[in-house]
Coordinates of C-alpha atoms in Angstrom, one line a residue:
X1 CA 79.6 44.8 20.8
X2 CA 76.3 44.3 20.0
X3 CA 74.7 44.6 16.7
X4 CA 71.0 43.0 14.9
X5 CA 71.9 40.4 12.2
X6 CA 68.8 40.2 10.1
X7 CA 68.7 36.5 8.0
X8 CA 65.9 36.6 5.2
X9 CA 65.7 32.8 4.3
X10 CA 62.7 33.9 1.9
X11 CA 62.0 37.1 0.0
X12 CA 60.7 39.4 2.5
X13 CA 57.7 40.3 0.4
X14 CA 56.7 37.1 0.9
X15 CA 57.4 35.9 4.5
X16 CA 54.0 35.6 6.6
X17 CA 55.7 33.9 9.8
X18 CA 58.9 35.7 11.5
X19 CA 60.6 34.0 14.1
X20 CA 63.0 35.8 16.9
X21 CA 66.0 34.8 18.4
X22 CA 68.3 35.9 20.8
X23 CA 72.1 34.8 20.8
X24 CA 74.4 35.8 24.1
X25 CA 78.2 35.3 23.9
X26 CA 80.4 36.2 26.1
X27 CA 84.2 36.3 24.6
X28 CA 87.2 37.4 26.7
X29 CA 85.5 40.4 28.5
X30 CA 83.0 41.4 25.4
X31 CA 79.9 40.1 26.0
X32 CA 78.3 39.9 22.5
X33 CA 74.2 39.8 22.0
X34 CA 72.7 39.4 18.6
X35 CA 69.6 39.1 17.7
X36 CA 68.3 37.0 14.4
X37 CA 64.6 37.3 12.8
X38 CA 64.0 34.0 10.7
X39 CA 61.5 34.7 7.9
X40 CA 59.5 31.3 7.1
X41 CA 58.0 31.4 3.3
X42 CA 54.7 29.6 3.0
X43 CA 54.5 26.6 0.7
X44 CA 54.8 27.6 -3.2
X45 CA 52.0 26.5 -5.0
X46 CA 53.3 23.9 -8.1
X47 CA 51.1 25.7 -10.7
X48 CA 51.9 29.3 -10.2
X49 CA 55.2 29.8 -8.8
X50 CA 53.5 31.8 -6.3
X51 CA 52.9 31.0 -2.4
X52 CA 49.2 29.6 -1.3
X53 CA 47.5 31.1 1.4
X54 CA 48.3 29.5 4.6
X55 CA 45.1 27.5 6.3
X56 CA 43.4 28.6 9.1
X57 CA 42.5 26.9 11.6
X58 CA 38.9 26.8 10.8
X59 CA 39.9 25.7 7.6
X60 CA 41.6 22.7 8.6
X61 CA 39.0 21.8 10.8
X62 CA 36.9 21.9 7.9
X63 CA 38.6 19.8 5.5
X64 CA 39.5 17.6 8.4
X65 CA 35.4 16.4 8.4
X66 CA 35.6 16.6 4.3
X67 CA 38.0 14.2 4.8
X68 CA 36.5 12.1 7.7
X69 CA 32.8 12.3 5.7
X70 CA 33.7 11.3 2.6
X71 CA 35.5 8.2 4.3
X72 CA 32.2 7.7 6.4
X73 CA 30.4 7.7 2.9
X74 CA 33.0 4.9 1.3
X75 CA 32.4 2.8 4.0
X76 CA 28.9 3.0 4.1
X77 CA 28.4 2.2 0.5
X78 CA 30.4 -0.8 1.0
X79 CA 28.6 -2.0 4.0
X80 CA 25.1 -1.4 2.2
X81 CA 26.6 -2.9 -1.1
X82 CA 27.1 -5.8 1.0
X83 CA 23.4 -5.7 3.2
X84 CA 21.6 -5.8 -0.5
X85 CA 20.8 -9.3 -0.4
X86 CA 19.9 -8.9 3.3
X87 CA 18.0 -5.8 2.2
X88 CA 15.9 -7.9 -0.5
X89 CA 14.9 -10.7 1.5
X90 CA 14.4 -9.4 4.9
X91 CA 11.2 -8.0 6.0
X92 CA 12.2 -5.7 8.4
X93 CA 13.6 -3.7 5.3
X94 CA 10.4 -3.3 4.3
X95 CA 10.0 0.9 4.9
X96 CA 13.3 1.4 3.5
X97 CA 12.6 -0.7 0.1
X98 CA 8.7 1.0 0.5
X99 CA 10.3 4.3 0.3
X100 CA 12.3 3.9 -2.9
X101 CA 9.2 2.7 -4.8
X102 CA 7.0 4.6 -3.3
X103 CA 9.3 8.0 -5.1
X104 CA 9.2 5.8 -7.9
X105 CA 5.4 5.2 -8.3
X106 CA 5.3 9.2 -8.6
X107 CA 7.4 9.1 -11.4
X108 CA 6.0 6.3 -13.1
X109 CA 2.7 7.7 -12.6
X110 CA 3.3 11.0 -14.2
X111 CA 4.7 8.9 -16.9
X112 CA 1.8 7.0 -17.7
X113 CA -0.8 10.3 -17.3
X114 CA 1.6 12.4 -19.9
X115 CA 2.5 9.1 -22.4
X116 CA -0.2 6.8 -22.6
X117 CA -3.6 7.5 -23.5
X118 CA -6.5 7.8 -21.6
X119 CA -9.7 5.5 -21.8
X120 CA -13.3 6.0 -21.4
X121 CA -15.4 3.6 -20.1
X122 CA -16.9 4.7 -17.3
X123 CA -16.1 8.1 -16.0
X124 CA -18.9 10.0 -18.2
X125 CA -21.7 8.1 -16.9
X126 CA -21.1 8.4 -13.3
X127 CA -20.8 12.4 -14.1
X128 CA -24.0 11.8 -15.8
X129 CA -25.4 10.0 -12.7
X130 CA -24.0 12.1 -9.7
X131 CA -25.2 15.2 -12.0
X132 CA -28.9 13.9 -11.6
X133 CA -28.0 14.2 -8.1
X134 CA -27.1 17.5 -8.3
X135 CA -29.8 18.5 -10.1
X136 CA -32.6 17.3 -7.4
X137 CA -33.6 14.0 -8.3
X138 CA -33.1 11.3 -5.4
X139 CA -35.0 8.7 -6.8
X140 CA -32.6 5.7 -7.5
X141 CA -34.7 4.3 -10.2
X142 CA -34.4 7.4 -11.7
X143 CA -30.7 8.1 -12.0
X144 CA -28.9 6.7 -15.3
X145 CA -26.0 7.4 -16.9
X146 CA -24.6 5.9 -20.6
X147 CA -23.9 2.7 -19.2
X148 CA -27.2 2.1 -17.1
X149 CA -28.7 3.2 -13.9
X150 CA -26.9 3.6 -11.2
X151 CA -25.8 0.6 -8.8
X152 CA -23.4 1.8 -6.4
X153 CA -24.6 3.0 -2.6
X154 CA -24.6 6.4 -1.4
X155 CA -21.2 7.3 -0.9
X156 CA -20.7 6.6 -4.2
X157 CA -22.5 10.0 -5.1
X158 CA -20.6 12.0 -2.4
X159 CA -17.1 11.0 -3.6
X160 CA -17.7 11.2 -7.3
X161 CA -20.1 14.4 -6.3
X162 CA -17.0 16.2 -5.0
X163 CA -15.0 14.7 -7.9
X164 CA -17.9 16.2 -10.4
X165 CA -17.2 19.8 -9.2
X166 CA -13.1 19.4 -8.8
X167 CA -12.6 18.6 -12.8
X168 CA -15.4 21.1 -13.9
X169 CA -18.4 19.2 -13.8
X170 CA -16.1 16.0 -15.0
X171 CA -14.4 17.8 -18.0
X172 CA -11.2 17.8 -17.1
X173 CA -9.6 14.0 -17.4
X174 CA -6.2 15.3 -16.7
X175 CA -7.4 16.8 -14.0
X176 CA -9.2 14.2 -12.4
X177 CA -6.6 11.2 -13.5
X178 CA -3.9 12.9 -11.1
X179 CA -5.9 13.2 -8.6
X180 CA -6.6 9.5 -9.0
X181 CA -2.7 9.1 -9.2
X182 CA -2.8 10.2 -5.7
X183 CA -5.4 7.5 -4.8
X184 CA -2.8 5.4 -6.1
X185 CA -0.2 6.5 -3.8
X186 CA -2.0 7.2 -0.7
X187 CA -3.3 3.4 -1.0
X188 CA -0.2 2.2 -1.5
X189 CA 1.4 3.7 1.0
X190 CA -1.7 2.0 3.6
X191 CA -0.7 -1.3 1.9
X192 CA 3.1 -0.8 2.6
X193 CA 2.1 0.0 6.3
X194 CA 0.0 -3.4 6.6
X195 CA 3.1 -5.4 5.4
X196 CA 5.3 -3.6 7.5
X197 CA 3.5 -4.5 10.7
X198 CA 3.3 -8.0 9.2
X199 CA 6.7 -8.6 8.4
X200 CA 6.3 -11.5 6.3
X201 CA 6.5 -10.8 2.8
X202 CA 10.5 -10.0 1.5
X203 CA 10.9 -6.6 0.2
X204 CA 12.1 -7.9 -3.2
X205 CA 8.6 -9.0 -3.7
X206 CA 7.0 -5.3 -3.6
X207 CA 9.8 -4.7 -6.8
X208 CA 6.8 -6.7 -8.8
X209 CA 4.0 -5.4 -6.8
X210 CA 4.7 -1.5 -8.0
X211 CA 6.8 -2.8 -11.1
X212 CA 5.0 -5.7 -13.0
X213 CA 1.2 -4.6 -12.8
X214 CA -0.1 -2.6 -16.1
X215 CA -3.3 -3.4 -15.3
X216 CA -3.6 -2.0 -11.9
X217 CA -2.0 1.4 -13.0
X218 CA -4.7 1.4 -15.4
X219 CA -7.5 1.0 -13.4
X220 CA -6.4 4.1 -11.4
X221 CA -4.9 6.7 -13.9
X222 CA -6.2 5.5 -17.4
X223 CA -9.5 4.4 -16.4
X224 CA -11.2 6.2 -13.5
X225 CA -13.2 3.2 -12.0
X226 CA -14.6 3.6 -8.2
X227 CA -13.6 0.2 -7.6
X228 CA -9.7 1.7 -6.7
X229 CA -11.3 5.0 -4.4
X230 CA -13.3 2.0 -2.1
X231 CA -10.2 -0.3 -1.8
X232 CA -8.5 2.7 -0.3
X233 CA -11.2 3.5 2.5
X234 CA -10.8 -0.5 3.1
X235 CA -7.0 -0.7 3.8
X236 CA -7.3 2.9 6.1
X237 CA -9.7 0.6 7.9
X238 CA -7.2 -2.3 8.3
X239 CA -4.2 -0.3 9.4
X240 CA -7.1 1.0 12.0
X241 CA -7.8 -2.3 13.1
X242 CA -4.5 -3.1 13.5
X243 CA -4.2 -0.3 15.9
X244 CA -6.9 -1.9 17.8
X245 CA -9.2 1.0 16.7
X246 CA -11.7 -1.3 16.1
X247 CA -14.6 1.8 16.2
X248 CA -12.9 4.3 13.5
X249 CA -12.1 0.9 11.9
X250 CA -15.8 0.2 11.7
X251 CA -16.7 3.6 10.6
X252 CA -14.1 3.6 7.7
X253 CA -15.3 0.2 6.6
X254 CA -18.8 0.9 6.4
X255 CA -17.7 4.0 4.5
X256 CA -15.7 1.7 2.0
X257 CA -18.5 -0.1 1.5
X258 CA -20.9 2.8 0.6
X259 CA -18.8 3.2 -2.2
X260 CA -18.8 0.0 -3.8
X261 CA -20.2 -3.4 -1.8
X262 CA -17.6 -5.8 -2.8
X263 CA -15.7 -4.7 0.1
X264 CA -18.8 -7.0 2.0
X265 CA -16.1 -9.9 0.8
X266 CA -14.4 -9.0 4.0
X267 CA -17.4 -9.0 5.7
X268 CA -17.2 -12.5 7.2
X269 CA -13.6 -12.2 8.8
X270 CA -14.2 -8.9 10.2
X271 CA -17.6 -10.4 12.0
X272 CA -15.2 -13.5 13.8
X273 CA -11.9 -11.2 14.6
X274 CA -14.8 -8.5 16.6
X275 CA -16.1 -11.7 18.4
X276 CA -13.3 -12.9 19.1
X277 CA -11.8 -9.5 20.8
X278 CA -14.8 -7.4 21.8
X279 CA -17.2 -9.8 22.6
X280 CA -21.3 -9.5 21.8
X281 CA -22.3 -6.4 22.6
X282 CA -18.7 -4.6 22.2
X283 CA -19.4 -6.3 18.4
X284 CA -23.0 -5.0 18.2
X285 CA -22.0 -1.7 18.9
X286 CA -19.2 -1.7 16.4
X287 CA -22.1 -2.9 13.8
X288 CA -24.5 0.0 15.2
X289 CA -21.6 2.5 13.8
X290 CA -22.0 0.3 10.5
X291 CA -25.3 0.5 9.9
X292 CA -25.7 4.1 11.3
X293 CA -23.1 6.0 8.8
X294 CA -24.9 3.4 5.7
X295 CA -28.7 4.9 6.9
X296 CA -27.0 8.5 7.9
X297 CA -25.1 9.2 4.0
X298 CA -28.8 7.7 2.3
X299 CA -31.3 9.5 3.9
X300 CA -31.6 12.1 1.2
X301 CA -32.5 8.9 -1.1
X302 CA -34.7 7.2 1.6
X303 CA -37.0 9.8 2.6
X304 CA -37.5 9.8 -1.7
X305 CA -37.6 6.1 -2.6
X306 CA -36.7 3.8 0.1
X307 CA -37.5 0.3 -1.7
X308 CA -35.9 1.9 -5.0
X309 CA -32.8 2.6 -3.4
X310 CA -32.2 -1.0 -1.5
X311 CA -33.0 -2.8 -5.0
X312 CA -30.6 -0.4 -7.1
X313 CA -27.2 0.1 -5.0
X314 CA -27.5 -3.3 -3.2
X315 CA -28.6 -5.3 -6.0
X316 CA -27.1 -8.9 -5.2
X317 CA -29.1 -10.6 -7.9
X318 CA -27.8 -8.1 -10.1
X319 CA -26.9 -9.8 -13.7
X320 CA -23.3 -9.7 -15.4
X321 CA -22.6 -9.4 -18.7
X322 CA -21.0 -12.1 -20.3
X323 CA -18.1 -10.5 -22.8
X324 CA -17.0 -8.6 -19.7
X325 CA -16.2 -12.3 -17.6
X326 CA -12.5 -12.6 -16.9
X327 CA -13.2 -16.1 -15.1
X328 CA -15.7 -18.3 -16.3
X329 CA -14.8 -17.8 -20.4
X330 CA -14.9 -21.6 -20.6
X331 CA -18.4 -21.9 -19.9
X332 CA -21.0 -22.0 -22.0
X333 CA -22.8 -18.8 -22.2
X334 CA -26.6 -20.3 -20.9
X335 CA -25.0 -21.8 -17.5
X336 CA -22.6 -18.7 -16.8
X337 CA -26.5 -16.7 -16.9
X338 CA -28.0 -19.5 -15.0
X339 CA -29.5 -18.8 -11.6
X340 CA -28.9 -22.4 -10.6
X341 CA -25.2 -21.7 -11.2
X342 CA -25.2 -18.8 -9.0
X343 CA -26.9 -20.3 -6.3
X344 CA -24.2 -23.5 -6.3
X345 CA -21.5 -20.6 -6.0
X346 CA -23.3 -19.0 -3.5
X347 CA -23.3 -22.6 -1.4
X348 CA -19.9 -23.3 -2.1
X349 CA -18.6 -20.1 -0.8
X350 CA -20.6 -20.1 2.4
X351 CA -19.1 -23.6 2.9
X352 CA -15.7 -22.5 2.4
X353 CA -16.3 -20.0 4.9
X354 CA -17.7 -22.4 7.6
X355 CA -14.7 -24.4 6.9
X356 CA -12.6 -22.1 7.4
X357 CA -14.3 -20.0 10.4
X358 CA -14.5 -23.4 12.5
X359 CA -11.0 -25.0 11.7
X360 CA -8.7 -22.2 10.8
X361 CA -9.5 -18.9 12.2
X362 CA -11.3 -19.9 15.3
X363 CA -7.9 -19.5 17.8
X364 CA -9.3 -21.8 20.2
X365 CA -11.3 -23.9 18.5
X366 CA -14.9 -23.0 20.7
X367 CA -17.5 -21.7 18.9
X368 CA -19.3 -21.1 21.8
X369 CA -16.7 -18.3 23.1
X370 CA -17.8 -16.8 20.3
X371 CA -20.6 -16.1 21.8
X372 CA -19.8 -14.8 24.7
X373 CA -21.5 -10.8 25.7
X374 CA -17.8 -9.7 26.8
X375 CA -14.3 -11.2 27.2
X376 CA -13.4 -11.6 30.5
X377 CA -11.0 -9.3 32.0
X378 CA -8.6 -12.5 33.1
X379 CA -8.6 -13.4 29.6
X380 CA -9.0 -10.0 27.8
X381 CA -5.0 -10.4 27.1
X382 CA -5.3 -13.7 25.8
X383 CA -7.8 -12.6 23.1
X384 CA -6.0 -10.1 21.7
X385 CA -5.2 -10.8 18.1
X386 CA -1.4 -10.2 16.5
X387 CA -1.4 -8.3 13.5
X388 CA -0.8 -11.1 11.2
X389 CA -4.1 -13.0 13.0
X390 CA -5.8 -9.7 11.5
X391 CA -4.5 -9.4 8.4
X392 CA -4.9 -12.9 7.2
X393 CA -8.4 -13.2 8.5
X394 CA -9.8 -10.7 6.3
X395 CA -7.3 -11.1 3.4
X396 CA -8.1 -14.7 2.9
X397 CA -12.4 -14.2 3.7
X398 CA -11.9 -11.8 0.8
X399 CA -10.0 -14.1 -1.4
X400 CA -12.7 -17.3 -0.6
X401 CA -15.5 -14.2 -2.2
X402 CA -13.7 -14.3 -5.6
X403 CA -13.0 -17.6 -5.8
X404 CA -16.5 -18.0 -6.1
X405 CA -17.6 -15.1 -7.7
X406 CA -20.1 -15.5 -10.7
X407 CA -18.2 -13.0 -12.9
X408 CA -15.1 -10.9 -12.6
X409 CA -14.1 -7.9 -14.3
X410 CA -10.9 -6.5 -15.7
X411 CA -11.4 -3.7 -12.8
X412 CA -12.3 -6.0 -10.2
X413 CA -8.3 -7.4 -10.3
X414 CA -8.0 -4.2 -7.8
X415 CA -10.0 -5.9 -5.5
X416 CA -7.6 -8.1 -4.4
X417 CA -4.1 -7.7 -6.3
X418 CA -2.6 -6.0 -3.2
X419 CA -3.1 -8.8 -0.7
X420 CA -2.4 -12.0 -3.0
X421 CA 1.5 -11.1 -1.9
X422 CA 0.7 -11.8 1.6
X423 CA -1.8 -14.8 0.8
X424 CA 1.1 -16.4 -0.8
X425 CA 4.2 -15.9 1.4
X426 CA 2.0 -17.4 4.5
X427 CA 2.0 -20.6 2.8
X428 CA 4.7 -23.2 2.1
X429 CA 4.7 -22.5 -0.9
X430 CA 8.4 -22.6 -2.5
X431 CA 9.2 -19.2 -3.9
X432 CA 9.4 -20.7 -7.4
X433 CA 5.7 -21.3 -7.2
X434 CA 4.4 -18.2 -5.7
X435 CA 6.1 -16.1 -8.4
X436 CA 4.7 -18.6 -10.7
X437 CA 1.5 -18.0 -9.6
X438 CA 1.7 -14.4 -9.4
X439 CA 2.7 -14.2 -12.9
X440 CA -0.2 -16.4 -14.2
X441 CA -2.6 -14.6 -12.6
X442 CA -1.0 -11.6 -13.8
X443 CA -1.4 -12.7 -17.6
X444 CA -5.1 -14.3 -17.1
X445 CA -6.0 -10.4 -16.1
X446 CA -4.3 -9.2 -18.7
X447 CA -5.5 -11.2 -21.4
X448 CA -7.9 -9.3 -23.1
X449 CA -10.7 -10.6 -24.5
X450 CA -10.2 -13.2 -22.0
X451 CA -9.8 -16.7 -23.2
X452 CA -10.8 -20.4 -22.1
X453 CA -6.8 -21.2 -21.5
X454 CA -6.9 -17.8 -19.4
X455 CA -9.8 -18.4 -17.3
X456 CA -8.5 -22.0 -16.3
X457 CA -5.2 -20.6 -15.4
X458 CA -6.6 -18.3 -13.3
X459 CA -8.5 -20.7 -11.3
X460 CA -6.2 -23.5 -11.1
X461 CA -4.1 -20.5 -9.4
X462 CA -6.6 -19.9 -7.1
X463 CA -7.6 -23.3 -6.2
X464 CA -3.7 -23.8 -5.7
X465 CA -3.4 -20.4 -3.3
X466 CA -6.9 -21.6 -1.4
X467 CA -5.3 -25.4 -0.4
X468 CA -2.2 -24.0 0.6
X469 CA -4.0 -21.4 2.8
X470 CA -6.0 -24.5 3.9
X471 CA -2.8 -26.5 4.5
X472 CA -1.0 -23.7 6.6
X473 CA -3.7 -23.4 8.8
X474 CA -4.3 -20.4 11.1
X475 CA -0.8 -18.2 12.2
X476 CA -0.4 -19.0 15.7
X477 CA -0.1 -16.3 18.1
X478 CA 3.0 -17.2 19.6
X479 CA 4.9 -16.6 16.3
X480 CA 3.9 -13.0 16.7
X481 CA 4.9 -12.5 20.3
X482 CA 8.4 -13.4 18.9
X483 CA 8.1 -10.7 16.0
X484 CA 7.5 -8.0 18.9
X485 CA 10.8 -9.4 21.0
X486 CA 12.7 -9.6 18.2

């Protein structure tokens, strides 16, 4: 007796798995087989009554890593929820807290093009001077603009040249003050790469460096000066020197310079770290490239007025005016214009350069060695100079130039905002009084016209930031050959 027995546990409209089994009984001499087919029925889905697909296997898989990612995610915000005070004071954060503020500055820069207005001041007239240019006249003495003739070297005219033709002939401002938004960024992201290799400033720091600054913004993308475009050839040259390109370095410098000369204030350090590495002749071949791209980008102007161009773009007598001083408001109008005045700056900053060229930046304390035509090769490793050796060499000869500058101007706060973060955090300086000082030299360049109580705020900060670079001394070499083990 044998006979299929078919058992539907499940409408069989709606069975998708069937199961087979075979049942042998043998009873008295019968021998009975049967054979049952179980019908499974998917899970019902709650909201329709109806079955849900079964998953695949694929599908499982799938949600499987949904699953396993979005735990990954949880945990990962908790653990970096947790590093944020390790993120804000430690300098090896620095490219990850760069990169934030870096996509920020675009923003905020866009912001401040589209929202606030623009101001002239001096963007006409150097259209009106590289247009003599461009015209045929080469004479120095004979290329003016609305504010005066012009003072600023050769490359001057080649940047602002290009710039002329980019923005129609210097028409179009909006033009022109994006483009200037990405001098802005490109810059900063040179500074950013000088810190990083540092490592001694805490990332929470660069939150007021991007953050608490109208004025710099202004300089670049409401203004227009050329004081911003040669502070971003300088710092390409110091992330050069720090990869011991000491040539390109050179060549980038020199190019900064054509373009304004304050960027001579770092002048002095740069002469001492070349000694100190290269040597004499390694030096005066790093000069040569110096002089040579300065004599190659002005020989238009040369072969037409030699004498004329030396007295206009590298005019160190040349007079300020006194409504425009941001740091010596508290004096008398007669002495600020005083030659005698001048002079006793001049004195006081080459003495505060001996000082610190003999006792803070000279590694070894021998003059002499500076000397030397080469580094010997047994001691060619023992010259070579850490990054934060570099970096606070040239910062702080910088910083000694406008401490004793006879006048600065609201645009010359560019010249040296970007490096006062460093100048500060290598001091002793409690944290209190570095932001302190930051922020009061923030107002005094802010203050507009200036005042006597901001001009002696803003050099009692200096005088406060110069002895505690004095105090510190020079960095030591061994601290960064335990930066690089770390």
């Amino acid at each position: 007796m044998t006979g299929p027995i078919k058992i539907d546990l499940w409408p069989a409209s709606c069975s998708t798995r069937v199961s087979k089994y075979k049942i042998t009984k043998k009873v008295g001499s019968f021998q009975l087989k049967t054979e049952i087919f179980l019908t499974k029925m998917p899970a019902v889905s709650s909201s329709s009554g109806r079955p849900s697909r079964p998953k695949s296997k694929e599908g499982f898989k799938l949600s499987k890593a949904l699953s396993k990612m979005s735990r990954s995610v949880l945990k990962t915000s908790k653990e970096l929820y947790a590093e944020l005070p390790r993120v804000a004071v430690d300098p090896s954060y620095t490219w990850l807290v760069a990169g934030l503020l870096f996509c920020l500055e675009i923003l905020l820069n866009v912001f401040i093009i589209l929202r606030v207005n623009y101001t002239e001041i001096d963007w006409v007239a150097y259209m009106q001077e590289v247009e003599g240019v461009i015209n045929g006249t080469y004479d120095y003495m004979q290329l003016r603009g609305d504010t005066g003739p012009l003072v600023y070297p050769a490359g001057f005219v080649y940047v602002f040249g290009a710039l002329y033709y980019i923005t129609g002939h210097g028409a179009n401002i909006r033009l022109a003050q994006f483009i200037f938004a990405g001098f802005y960024l490109v810059l900063l992201g040179l500074v950013f790469r000088i810190y990083h290799r540092t490592l001694k400033v805490p990332p929470y720091a660069f939150l007021f460096m991007c953050g608490a600054s109208y004025r710099i913004h202004s300089i670049f993308v409401l203004r227009l000066f050329n004081d911003p475009v040669a502070m971003l050839f300088l710092y390409l040259s110091i992330n050069l020197f720090l990869d011991k390109h000491w040539a390109w370095g050179c060549f980038w410098y020199s190019f900064a310079v054509s373009i304004k000369m304050n960027v001579l204030l770092f002048a002095p350090g740069l002469l001492l770290l070349l000694l100190t590495e290269l040597g004499v002749v390694k030096t005066v071949a790093r000069l040569a490239i110096c002089a040579g791209l300065q004599l190659v980008l002005a020989v238009p102007f040369l072969l037409e007025n030699p004498v004329g161009y030396m007295v206009r773009s590298f005019d160190l007598g040349r007079q300020f005016f006194f409504i425009w001083t941001v740091n010596w408001r508290f004096l008398p109008e007669d002495i600020f214009l005083n030659r005698y005045f001048h002079l006793s700056l001049l004195g006081l900053h080459l003495a505060a350069l001996a000082m610190f060229a003999v006792y803070r930046w000279n590694k070894k304390n021998r003059l002499l060695d500076l000397l030397r035509l080469e580094v010997p090769m047994k001691e060619q490793e023992d010259a070579q100079l850490s990054s934060n050796e570099i970096v606070s060499v040239l910062f702080t000869s910088n910083f000694i130039g406008l401490c004793f500058s006879r006048s600065l101007h609201y645009q010359f706060y560019v010249w040296y905002y970007h490096t006062l973060y460093y100048l500060l955090w290598i001091t002793d300086l409690p944290t209190v009084v570095r932001l302190l000082v930051l922020g009061v030299i923030e107002m005094a360049w802010n203050t507009y016209p200036s005042t006597v109580e901001s001009s002696v705020s803003l050099h009692v900060c200096h005088l406060v930031l110069l002895g505690a670079l004095w105090v510190r001394g020079h960095v030591s070499r061994t601290e960064g050959k335990v930066k690089k083990v770390k």
